Amino acid sequence: MKKTLLLIISVLMICSASSAKKGPVKVKLLLKDSTVVEGFLRSELTDRDTVVAVSPDAKGKKSKYSFNQVERLFLLSDNDSIKPVEVVPLRVYSSMHSGKGIIFDSPRMLFLAYQGKYVNGYVGYVWVYNTVAWNLEPLAYYKLNDSQVARPYLNFGTIFRKSKGKMANSFEEYPELTKELEDGTLTTKAINDDPMLMVKELDKILEKNR
């Protein structure tokens, strides 16, 4: 889990303009028409982006593919001990609060960080204005396997300062999970250490209640 998150974060750093000197990441792109494209990632995968750009070599000509064309994308690591990271286009809710917010029309590329039996956890990157400047920050999302839409529940770009009450709003239809927040079973430190902890606990609850 930690290796996956580290690779996800490092990829976004490498893809950003400020880290361009480090070189692009190798990828395998699968399109909905079954086309397979291999090469180097030449674009960011944030909420401002709508295409995946890939070139056959690190500095070659880029080909662009709309997120709507993409089935999935695999980020390849030079470290053999780290499995490829899967990135998928998903529509997302605008709000972290259950039952609120709109569903964005355009999909976002989300990094698969946890694959469970009944629910998956993802990481997406969003530009956030902090009254001084725009920052690219990671958001954690969850999506039930029978749903087509992911909901954000945590911005873990900085140390988690969100109240447990607000965190519970993201999962209010799952009282067993919110109780774990309220009684201290799920601690702030544990969530900081593993942003996917909420999704893992939800997966256990869903399995138990089947």
mmCIF file of C-alpha atoms in Angstrom:
data_model
loop_
_atom_site.group_PDB
_atom_site.id
_atom_site.type_symbol
_atom_site.label_atom_id
_atom_site.label_comp_id
_atom_site.label_asym_id
_atom_site.label_seq_id
_atom_site.Cartn_x
_atom_site.Cartn_y
_atom_site.Cartn_z
ATOM 1 C CA MET A 1 0.000 0.000 0.000
ATOM 2 C CA LYS A 2 2.707 2.490 0.995
ATOM 3 C CA LYS A 3 4.774 1.568 -2.083
ATOM 4 C CA THR A 4 1.740 2.204 -4.284
ATOM 5 C CA LEU A 5 1.077 5.614 -2.738
ATOM 6 C CA LEU A 6 4.749 6.568 -3.021
ATOM 7 C CA LEU A 7 4.755 5.677 -6.720
ATOM 8 C CA ILE A 8 1.532 7.606 -7.286
ATOM 9 C CA ILE A 9 2.925 10.703 -5.602
ATOM 10 C CA SER A 10 6.288 10.461 -7.374
ATOM 11 C CA VAL A 11 4.594 10.108 -10.766
ATOM 12 C CA LEU A 12 2.651 13.327 -10.239
ATOM 13 C CA MET A 13 5.853 15.100 -9.212
ATOM 14 C CA ILE A 14 7.625 13.835 -12.306
ATOM 15 C CA CYS A 15 4.729 14.832 -14.548
ATOM 16 C CA SER A 16 4.590 18.363 -13.189
ATOM 17 C CA ALA A 17 6.387 21.129 -15.024
ATOM 18 C CA SER A 18 8.610 21.842 -12.028
ATOM 19 C CA SER A 19 9.971 18.291 -12.096
ATOM 20 C CA ALA A 20 10.223 17.828 -15.851
ATOM 21 C CA LYS A 21 14.008 17.342 -15.686
ATOM 22 C CA LYS A 22 13.523 13.976 -13.982
ATOM 23 C CA GLY A 23 12.039 12.540 -17.146
ATOM 24 C CA PRO A 24 8.642 11.025 -18.002
ATOM 25 C CA VAL A 25 7.262 7.734 -16.693
ATOM 26 C CA LYS A 26 6.804 4.627 -18.799
ATOM 27 C CA VAL A 27 3.174 3.665 -19.339
ATOM 28 C CA LYS A 28 0.880 1.223 -21.069
ATOM 29 C CA LEU A 29 -2.390 2.778 -22.233
ATOM 30 C CA LEU A 30 -5.422 0.642 -23.057
ATOM 31 C CA LEU A 31 -8.160 2.308 -25.118
ATOM 32 C CA LYS A 32 -11.828 1.324 -25.238
ATOM 33 C CA ASP A 33 -11.428 0.169 -28.854
ATOM 34 C CA SER A 34 -8.795 -2.370 -27.619
ATOM 35 C CA THR A 35 -5.851 -0.341 -28.945
ATOM 36 C CA VAL A 36 -2.718 -0.644 -26.795
ATOM 37 C CA VAL A 37 -0.300 2.295 -26.672
ATOM 38 C CA GLU A 38 3.081 1.961 -24.969
ATOM 39 C CA GLY A 39 5.528 4.760 -24.322
ATOM 40 C CA PHE A 40 6.092 7.645 -21.939
ATOM 41 C CA LEU A 41 3.511 9.753 -20.125
ATOM 42 C CA ARG A 42 3.776 13.361 -21.327
ATOM 43 C CA SER A 43 0.825 14.938 -19.513
ATOM 44 C CA GLU A 44 -0.480 15.515 -16.034
ATOM 45 C CA LEU A 45 -3.498 13.628 -14.714
ATOM 46 C CA THR A 46 -5.241 16.297 -12.643
ATOM 47 C CA ASP A 47 -8.747 17.717 -12.476
ATOM 48 C CA ARG A 48 -7.723 20.338 -15.055
ATOM 49 C CA ASP A 49 -6.720 17.756 -17.648
ATOM 50 C CA THR A 50 -8.924 16.054 -20.234
ATOM 51 C CA VAL A 51 -6.392 14.049 -22.272
ATOM 52 C CA VAL A 52 -3.605 11.546 -21.771
ATOM 53 C CA ALA A 53 -0.518 12.371 -23.847
ATOM 54 C CA VAL A 54 1.924 9.567 -24.693
ATOM 55 C CA SER A 55 5.094 9.587 -26.770
ATOM 56 C CA PRO A 56 7.047 6.550 -28.076
ATOM 57 C CA ASP A 57 10.238 7.846 -26.436
ATOM 58 C CA ALA A 58 10.989 10.329 -23.667
ATOM 59 C CA LYS A 59 11.214 13.345 -25.990
ATOM 60 C CA GLY A 60 9.273 12.153 -29.019
ATOM 61 C CA LYS A 61 6.104 13.414 -30.648
ATOM 62 C CA LYS A 62 3.095 13.237 -28.352
ATOM 63 C CA SER A 63 -0.185 11.557 -29.230
ATOM 64 C CA LYS A 64 -3.211 12.693 -27.235
ATOM 65 C CA TYR A 65 -6.179 10.602 -26.144
ATOM 66 C CA SER A 66 -9.330 11.916 -24.505
ATOM 67 C CA PHE A 67 -10.139 10.513 -21.067
ATOM 68 C CA ASN A 68 -13.385 9.302 -22.666
ATOM 69 C CA GLN A 69 -11.342 7.081 -25.012
ATOM 70 C CA VAL A 70 -9.382 5.474 -22.192
ATOM 71 C CA GLU A 71 -10.200 2.095 -20.657
ATOM 72 C CA ARG A 72 -7.280 2.151 -18.246
ATOM 73 C CA LEU A 73 -3.669 3.298 -17.927
ATOM 74 C CA PHE A 74 -0.791 1.474 -16.257
ATOM 75 C CA LEU A 75 2.161 3.356 -14.763
ATOM 76 C CA LEU A 76 5.302 1.243 -14.903
ATOM 77 C CA SER A 77 8.018 1.425 -12.264
ATOM 78 C CA ASP A 78 11.716 0.756 -12.762
ATOM 79 C CA ASN A 79 11.576 -1.087 -9.438
ATOM 80 C CA ASP A 80 10.554 -4.695 -10.114
ATOM 81 C CA SER A 81 9.178 -5.054 -6.584
ATOM 82 C CA ILE A 82 6.480 -2.473 -7.309
ATOM 83 C CA LYS A 83 3.534 -3.605 -9.395
ATOM 84 C CA PRO A 84 2.240 -1.328 -12.166
ATOM 85 C CA VAL A 85 -0.186 1.281 -10.843
ATOM 86 C CA GLU A 86 -3.572 1.212 -12.513
ATOM 87 C CA VAL A 87 -5.255 4.503 -13.405
ATOM 88 C CA VAL A 88 -8.884 4.589 -14.560
ATOM 89 C CA PRO A 89 -11.217 7.322 -15.838
ATOM 90 C CA LEU A 90 -14.136 7.738 -13.432
ATOM 91 C CA ARG A 91 -16.854 10.304 -12.931
ATOM 92 C CA VAL A 92 -16.774 11.803 -9.451
ATOM 93 C CA TYR A 93 -18.988 13.692 -7.043
ATOM 94 C CA SER A 94 -18.141 17.335 -6.356
ATOM 95 C CA SER A 95 -18.824 17.049 -2.627
ATOM 96 C CA MET A 96 -17.334 14.943 0.154
ATOM 97 C CA HIS A 97 -20.718 14.939 1.914
ATOM 98 C CA SER A 98 -22.905 11.901 1.235
ATOM 99 C CA GLY A 99 -26.079 12.804 -0.618
ATOM 100 C CA LYS A 100 -24.755 16.199 -1.704
ATOM 101 C CA GLY A 101 -22.929 17.628 -4.687
ATOM 102 C CA ILE A 102 -23.183 17.126 -8.415
ATOM 103 C CA ILE A 103 -21.619 14.452 -10.604
ATOM 104 C CA PHE A 104 -19.083 16.025 -12.937
ATOM 105 C CA ASP A 105 -19.777 15.375 -16.622
ATOM 106 C CA SER A 106 -16.153 14.685 -17.531
ATOM 107 C CA PRO A 107 -14.275 11.751 -15.996
ATOM 108 C CA ARG A 108 -11.121 12.150 -13.963
ATOM 109 C CA MET A 109 -8.121 9.872 -14.014
ATOM 110 C CA LEU A 110 -7.935 8.202 -10.598
ATOM 111 C CA PHE A 111 -5.095 6.036 -9.322
ATOM 112 C CA LEU A 112 -6.225 2.689 -7.908
ATOM 113 C CA ALA A 113 -4.709 2.570 -4.412
ATOM 114 C CA TYR A 114 -6.812 -0.187 -2.832
ATOM 115 C CA GLN A 115 -8.813 -2.932 -4.540
ATOM 116 C CA GLY A 116 -11.299 -4.560 -2.221
ATOM 117 C CA LYS A 117 -14.013 -7.159 -2.544
ATOM 118 C CA TYR A 118 -16.890 -4.673 -2.449
ATOM 119 C CA VAL A 119 -15.287 -1.230 -2.626
ATOM 120 C CA ASN A 120 -12.176 0.296 -4.174
ATOM 121 C CA GLY A 121 -10.068 3.222 -3.025
ATOM 122 C CA TYR A 122 -8.520 5.761 -5.386
ATOM 123 C CA VAL A 123 -6.296 8.821 -5.379
ATOM 124 C CA GLY A 124 -6.907 11.793 -7.640
ATOM 125 C CA TYR A 125 -5.094 15.124 -7.941
ATOM 126 C CA VAL A 126 -6.944 18.427 -7.700
ATOM 127 C CA TRP A 127 -5.790 22.031 -7.943
ATOM 128 C CA VAL A 128 -6.765 23.878 -4.744
ATOM 129 C CA TYR A 129 -6.389 27.600 -4.044
ATOM 130 C CA ASN A 130 -5.185 28.276 -0.492
ATOM 131 C CA THR A 131 -5.647 32.103 -0.506
ATOM 132 C CA VAL A 132 -2.024 32.582 -1.612
ATOM 133 C CA ALA A 133 -1.409 30.242 -4.537
ATOM 134 C CA TRP A 134 -2.751 27.219 -6.381
ATOM 135 C CA ASN A 135 -1.493 23.882 -5.047
ATOM 136 C CA LEU A 136 -1.836 20.399 -6.514
ATOM 137 C CA GLU A 137 -3.205 18.225 -3.727
ATOM 138 C CA PRO A 138 -4.110 14.515 -3.498
ATOM 139 C CA LEU A 139 -7.699 13.534 -2.726
ATOM 140 C CA ALA A 140 -8.779 10.079 -1.600
ATOM 141 C CA TYR A 141 -11.929 8.615 -3.172
ATOM 142 C CA TYR A 142 -14.017 5.500 -2.684
ATOM 143 C CA LYS A 143 -16.322 3.700 -5.115
ATOM 144 C CA LEU A 144 -18.583 0.736 -4.499
ATOM 145 C CA ASN A 145 -18.078 -2.008 -7.060
ATOM 146 C CA ASP A 146 -21.694 -1.722 -8.223
ATOM 147 C CA SER A 147 -21.419 2.054 -8.701
ATOM 148 C CA GLN A 148 -20.073 4.061 -11.627
ATOM 149 C CA VAL A 149 -19.236 7.177 -9.584
ATOM 150 C CA ALA A 150 -16.505 7.804 -6.986
ATOM 151 C CA ARG A 151 -16.864 10.095 -3.975
ATOM 152 C CA PRO A 152 -13.970 12.060 -2.420
ATOM 153 C CA TYR A 153 -13.567 11.735 1.346
ATOM 154 C CA LEU A 154 -10.150 13.093 2.314
ATOM 155 C CA ASN A 155 -7.596 15.647 1.182
ATOM 156 C CA PHE A 156 -4.332 14.201 2.497
ATOM 157 C CA GLY A 157 -1.981 16.706 0.883
ATOM 158 C CA THR A 158 -1.182 17.970 4.357
ATOM 159 C CA ILE A 159 -1.490 16.414 7.808
ATOM 160 C CA PHE A 160 -5.104 15.417 8.326
ATOM 161 C CA ARG A 161 -6.847 18.175 10.289
ATOM 162 C CA LYS A 162 -10.407 17.458 9.240
ATOM 163 C CA SER A 163 -12.715 16.811 12.188
ATOM 164 C CA LYS A 164 -13.999 13.299 12.609
ATOM 165 C CA GLY A 165 -17.506 14.680 12.356
ATOM 166 C CA LYS A 166 -16.851 16.009 8.860
ATOM 167 C CA MET A 167 -15.112 12.785 7.863
ATOM 168 C CA ALA A 168 -18.172 10.877 9.024
ATOM 169 C CA ASN A 169 -20.311 12.950 6.627
ATOM 170 C CA SER A 170 -18.639 11.168 3.724
ATOM 171 C CA PHE A 171 -19.824 7.794 5.026
ATOM 172 C CA GLU A 172 -23.053 8.626 6.858
ATOM 173 C CA GLU A 173 -24.949 5.798 5.152
ATOM 174 C CA TYR A 174 -22.559 3.373 6.892
ATOM 175 C CA PRO A 175 -23.193 3.859 10.646
ATOM 176 C CA GLU A 176 -20.851 1.041 11.666
ATOM 177 C CA LEU A 177 -17.974 2.884 10.029
ATOM 178 C CA THR A 178 -18.866 6.292 11.461
ATOM 179 C CA LYS A 179 -19.103 4.711 14.917
ATOM 180 C CA GLU A 180 -15.457 3.625 14.576
ATOM 181 C CA LEU A 181 -14.571 7.284 14.016
ATOM 182 C CA GLU A 182 -16.637 8.442 16.962
ATOM 183 C CA ASP A 183 -15.371 5.882 19.489
ATOM 184 C CA GLY A 184 -11.706 6.278 18.507
ATOM 185 C CA THR A 185 -11.252 2.886 16.828
ATOM 186 C CA LEU A 186 -10.126 4.801 13.749
ATOM 187 C CA THR A 187 -7.684 7.456 14.885
ATOM 188 C CA THR A 188 -6.391 10.556 13.148
ATOM 189 C CA LYS A 189 -2.860 9.135 13.250
ATOM 190 C CA ALA A 190 -3.945 5.864 11.666
ATOM 191 C CA ILE A 191 -5.738 7.700 8.844
ATOM 192 C CA ASN A 192 -2.678 9.900 8.281
ATOM 193 C CA ASP A 193 -0.490 6.794 8.087
ATOM 194 C CA ASP A 194 -2.828 5.071 5.640
ATOM 195 C CA PRO A 195 -5.384 7.250 3.791
ATOM 196 C CA MET A 196 -7.016 4.067 2.456
ATOM 197 C CA LEU A 197 -7.815 2.824 5.963
ATOM 198 C CA MET A 198 -11.392 4.118 5.761
ATOM 199 C CA VAL A 199 -11.993 2.170 2.550
ATOM 200 C CA LYS A 200 -10.455 -1.006 3.971
ATOM 201 C CA GLU A 201 -12.699 -0.810 7.032
ATOM 202 C CA LEU A 202 -15.743 -0.171 4.843
ATOM 203 C CA ASP A 203 -14.878 -3.237 2.757
ATOM 204 C CA LYS A 204 -14.774 -5.374 5.926
ATOM 205 C CA ILE A 205 -18.145 -4.021 7.053
ATOM 206 C CA LEU A 206 -19.763 -4.664 3.670
ATOM 207 C CA GLU A 207 -18.422 -8.220 3.614
ATOM 208 C CA LYS A 208 -19.641 -8.891 7.168
ATOM 209 C CA ASN A 209 -23.143 -7.649 6.365
ATOM 210 C CA ARG A 210 -23.596 -9.701 3.197
#
